[in-house]
PDB file of C-alpha atoms and ligand atoms in Angstrom:
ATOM      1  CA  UNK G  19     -20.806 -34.664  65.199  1.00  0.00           C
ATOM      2  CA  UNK G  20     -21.537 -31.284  63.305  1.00  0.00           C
ATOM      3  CA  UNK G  21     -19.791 -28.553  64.658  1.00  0.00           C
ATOM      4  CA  UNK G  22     -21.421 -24.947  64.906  1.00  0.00           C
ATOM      5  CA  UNK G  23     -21.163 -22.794  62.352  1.00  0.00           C
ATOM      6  CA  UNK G  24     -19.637 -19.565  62.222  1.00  0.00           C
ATOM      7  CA  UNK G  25     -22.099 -16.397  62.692  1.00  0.00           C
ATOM      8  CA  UNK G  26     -20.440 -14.231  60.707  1.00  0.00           C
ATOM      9  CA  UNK G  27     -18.222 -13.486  57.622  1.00  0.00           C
ATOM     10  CA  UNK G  28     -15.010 -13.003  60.138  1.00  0.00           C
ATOM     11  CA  UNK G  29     -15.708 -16.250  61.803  1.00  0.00           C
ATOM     12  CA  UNK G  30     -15.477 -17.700  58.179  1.00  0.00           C
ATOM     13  CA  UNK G  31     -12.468 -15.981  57.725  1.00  0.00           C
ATOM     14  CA  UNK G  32     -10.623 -17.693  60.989  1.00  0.00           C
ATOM     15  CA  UNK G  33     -11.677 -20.862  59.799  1.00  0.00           C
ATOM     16  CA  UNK G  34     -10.958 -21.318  56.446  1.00  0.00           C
ATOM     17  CA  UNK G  35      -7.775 -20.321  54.337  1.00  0.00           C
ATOM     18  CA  UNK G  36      -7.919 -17.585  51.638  1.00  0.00           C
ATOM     19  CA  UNK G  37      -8.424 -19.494  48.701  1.00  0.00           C
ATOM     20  CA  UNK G  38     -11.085 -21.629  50.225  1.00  0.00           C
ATOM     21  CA  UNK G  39     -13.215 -18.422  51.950  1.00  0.00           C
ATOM     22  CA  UNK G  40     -12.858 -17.036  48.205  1.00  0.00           C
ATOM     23  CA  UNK G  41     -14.384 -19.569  46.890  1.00  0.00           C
ATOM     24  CA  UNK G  42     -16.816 -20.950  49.320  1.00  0.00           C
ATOM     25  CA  UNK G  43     -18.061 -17.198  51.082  1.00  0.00           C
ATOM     26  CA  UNK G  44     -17.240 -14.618  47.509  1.00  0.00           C
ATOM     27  CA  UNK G  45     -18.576 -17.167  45.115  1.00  0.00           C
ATOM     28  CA  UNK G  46     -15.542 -17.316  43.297  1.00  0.00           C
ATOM     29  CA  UNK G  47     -13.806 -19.842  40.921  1.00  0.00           C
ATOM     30  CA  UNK G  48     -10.923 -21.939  41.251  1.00  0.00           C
ATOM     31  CA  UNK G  49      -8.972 -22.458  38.034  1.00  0.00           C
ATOM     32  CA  UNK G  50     -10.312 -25.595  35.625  1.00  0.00           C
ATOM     33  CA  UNK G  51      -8.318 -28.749  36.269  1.00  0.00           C
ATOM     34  CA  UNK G  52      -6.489 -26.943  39.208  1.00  0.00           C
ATOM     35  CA  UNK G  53      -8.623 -29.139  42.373  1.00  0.00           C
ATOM     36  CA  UNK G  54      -7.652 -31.818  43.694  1.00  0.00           C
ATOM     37  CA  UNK G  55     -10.751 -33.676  42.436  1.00  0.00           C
ATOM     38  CA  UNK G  56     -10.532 -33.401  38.930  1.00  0.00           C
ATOM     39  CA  UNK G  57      -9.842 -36.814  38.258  1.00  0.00           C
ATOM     40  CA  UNK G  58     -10.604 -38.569  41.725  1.00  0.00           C
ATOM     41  CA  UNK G  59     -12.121 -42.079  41.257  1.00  0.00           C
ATOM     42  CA  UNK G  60     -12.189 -42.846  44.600  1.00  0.00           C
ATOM     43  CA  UNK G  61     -14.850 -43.993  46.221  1.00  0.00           C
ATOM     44  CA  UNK G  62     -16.816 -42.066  49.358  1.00  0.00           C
ATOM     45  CA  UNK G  63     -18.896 -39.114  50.249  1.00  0.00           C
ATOM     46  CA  UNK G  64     -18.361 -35.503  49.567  1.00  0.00           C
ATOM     47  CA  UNK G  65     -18.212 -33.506  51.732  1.00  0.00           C
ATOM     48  CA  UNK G  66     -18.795 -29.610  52.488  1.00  0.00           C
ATOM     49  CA  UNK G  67     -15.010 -27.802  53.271  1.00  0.00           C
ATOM     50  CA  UNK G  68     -16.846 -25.488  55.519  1.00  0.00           C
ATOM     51  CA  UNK G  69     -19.376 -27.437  57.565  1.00  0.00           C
ATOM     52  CA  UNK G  70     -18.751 -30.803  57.054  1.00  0.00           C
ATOM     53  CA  UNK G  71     -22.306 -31.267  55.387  1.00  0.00           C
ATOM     54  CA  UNK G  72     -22.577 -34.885  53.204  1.00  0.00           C
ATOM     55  CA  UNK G  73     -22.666 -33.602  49.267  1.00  0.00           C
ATOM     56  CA  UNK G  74     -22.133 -35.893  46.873  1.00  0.00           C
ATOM     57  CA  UNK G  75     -21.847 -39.483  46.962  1.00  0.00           C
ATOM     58  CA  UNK G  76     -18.797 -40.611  44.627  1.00  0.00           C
ATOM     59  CA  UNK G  77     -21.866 -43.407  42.518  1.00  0.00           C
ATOM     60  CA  UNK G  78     -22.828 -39.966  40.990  1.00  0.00           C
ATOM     61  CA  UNK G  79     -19.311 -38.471  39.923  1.00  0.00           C
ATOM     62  CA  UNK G  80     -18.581 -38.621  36.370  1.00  0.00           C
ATOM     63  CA  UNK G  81     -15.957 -37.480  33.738  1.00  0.00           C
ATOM     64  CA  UNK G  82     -16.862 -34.680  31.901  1.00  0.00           C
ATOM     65  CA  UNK G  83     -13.651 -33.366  30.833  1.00  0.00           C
ATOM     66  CA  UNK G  84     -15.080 -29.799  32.031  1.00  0.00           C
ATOM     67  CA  UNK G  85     -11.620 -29.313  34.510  1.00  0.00           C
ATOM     68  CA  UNK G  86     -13.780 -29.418  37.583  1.00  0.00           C
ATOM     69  CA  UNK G  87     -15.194 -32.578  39.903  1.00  0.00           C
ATOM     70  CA  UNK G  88     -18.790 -33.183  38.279  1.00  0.00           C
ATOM     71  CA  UNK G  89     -21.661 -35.083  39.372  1.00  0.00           C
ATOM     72  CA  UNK G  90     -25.149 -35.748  37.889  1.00  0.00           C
ATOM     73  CA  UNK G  91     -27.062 -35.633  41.874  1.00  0.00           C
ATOM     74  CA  UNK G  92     -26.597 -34.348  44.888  1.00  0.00           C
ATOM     75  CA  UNK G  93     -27.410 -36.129  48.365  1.00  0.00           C
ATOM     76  CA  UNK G  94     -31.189 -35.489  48.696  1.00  0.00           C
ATOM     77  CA  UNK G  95     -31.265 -32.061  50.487  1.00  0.00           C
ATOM     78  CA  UNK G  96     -27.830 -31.135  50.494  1.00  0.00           C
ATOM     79  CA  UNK G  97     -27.714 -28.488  48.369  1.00  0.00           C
ATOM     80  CA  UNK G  98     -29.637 -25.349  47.441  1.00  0.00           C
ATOM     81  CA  UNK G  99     -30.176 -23.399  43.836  1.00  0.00           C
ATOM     82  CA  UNK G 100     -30.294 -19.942  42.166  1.00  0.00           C
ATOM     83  CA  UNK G 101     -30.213 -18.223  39.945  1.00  0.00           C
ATOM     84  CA  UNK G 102     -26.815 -16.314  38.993  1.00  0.00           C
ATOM     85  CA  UNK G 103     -26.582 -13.365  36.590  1.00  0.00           C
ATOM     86  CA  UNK G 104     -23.430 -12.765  36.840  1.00  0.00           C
ATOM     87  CA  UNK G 105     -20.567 -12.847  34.575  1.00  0.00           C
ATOM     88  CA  UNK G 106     -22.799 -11.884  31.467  1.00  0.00           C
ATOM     89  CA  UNK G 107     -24.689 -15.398  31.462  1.00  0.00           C
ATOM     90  CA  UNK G 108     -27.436 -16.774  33.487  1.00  0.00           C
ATOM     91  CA  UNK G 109     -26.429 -19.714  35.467  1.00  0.00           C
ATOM     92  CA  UNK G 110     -27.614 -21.815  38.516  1.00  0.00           C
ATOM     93  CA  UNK G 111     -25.341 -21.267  41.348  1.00  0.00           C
ATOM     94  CA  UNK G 112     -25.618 -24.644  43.822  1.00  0.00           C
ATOM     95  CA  UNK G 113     -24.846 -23.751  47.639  1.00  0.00           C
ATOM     96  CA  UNK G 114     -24.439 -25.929  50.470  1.00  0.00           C
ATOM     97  CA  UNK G 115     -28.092 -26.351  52.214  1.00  0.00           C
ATOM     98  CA  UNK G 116     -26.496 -26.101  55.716  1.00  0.00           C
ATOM     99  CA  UNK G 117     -24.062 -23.784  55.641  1.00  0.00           C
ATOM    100  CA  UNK G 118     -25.121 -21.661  52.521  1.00  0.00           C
ATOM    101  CA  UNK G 119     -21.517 -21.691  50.944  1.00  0.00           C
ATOM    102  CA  UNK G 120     -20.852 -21.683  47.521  1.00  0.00           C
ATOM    103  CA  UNK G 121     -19.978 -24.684  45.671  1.00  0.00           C
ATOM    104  CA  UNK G 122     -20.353 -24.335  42.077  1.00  0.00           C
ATOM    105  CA  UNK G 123     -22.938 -24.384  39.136  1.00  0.00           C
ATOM    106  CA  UNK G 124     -25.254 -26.723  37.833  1.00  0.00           C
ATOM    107  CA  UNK G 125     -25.847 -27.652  34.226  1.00  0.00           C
ATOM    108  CA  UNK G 126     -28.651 -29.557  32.158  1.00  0.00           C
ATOM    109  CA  UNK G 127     -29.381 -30.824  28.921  1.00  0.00           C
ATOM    110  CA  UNK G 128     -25.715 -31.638  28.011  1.00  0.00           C
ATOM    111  CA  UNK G 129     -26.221 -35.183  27.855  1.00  0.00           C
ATOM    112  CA  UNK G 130     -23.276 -36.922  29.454  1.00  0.00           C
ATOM    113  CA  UNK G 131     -25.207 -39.268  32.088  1.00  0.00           C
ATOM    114  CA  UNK G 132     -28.603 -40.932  31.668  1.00  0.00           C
ATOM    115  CA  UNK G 133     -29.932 -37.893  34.409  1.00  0.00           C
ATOM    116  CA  UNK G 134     -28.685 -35.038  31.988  1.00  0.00           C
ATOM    117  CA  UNK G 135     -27.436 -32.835  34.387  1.00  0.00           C
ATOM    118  CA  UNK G 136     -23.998 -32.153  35.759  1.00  0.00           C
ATOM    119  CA  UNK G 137     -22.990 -30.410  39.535  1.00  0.00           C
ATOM    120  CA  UNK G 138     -20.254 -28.859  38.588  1.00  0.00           C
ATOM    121  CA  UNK G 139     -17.954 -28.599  41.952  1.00  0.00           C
ATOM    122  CA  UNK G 140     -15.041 -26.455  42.963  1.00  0.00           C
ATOM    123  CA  UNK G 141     -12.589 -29.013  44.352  1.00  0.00           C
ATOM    124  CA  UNK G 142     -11.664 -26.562  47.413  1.00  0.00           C
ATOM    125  CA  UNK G 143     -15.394 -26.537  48.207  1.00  0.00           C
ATOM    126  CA  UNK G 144     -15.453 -30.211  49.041  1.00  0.00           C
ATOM    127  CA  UNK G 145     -13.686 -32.543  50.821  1.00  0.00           C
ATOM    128  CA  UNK G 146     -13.649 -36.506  50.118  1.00  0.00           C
ATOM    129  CA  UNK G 147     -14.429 -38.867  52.922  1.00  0.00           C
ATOM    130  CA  UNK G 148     -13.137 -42.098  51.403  1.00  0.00           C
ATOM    131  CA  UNK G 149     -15.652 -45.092  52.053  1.00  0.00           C
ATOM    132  CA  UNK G 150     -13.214 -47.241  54.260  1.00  0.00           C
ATOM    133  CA  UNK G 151     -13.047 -44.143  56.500  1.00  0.00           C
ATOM    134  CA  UNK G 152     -16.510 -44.269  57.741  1.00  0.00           C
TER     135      UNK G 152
HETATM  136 ZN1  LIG X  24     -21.665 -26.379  54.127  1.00  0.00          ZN
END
């Protein structure tokens, strides 16, 4: 069951706790090998902190040493791309498709899987729904 989502930027507020509406709503960036992700080898789905949304599939997570939970795809759909010029670089900011929240940046060409590109996630933007759970 999906659950509604909120209408407005309060409603996010209510509903999430500060670090995780910084994050998800402002775009913002928790500290490298802070999440509680990093290093998570378990296996399940990924899931969106704010709507629930199926993200990433744990087949796709890899190490990259980077300090944040990275994967080389996304569930087909799930998420949404563009471009960010902030910070002094051009990036490509990756958002939840449902619930438009902000989940990281995504990265190609740096050759660490066969698919050359990495999803590099904010650990407070997902939430792991371990296999034997569903
Ligand atoms: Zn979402």
């Amino acid at each position: 069951m999906e659950t509604e989502l909120p209408r407005t930027e309060d409603e996010w507020r209510v509903r999430l706790s500060p670090a995780e509406y910084r994050v998800l709503r402002q775009a913002g960036t928790e500290a490298p090998w802070s999440g509680e992700y990093v290093a998570t080898r378990t296996e399940g789905t990924y899931r969106c902190r704010a709507c629930d949304a199926e993200l990433f599939s744990s087949d796709t997570k890899f190490d990259s040493h980077c300090g944040w939970p990275s994967f080389d795809d996304a569930l087909p759909g799930a998420v949404t791309v563009l471009e960010d010029r902030t910070m002094g670089m051009v990036r490509t900011e990756i958002r939840c498709a449902r619930c438009n929240s902000h989940l990281g940046h995504v990265f190609e060409g740096e050759g660490f899987t066969p698919k050359n590109v990495r999803h590099c996630v904010n650990s407070i933007s997902i939430r792991l729904a371990p296999s034997e759970e569903q």
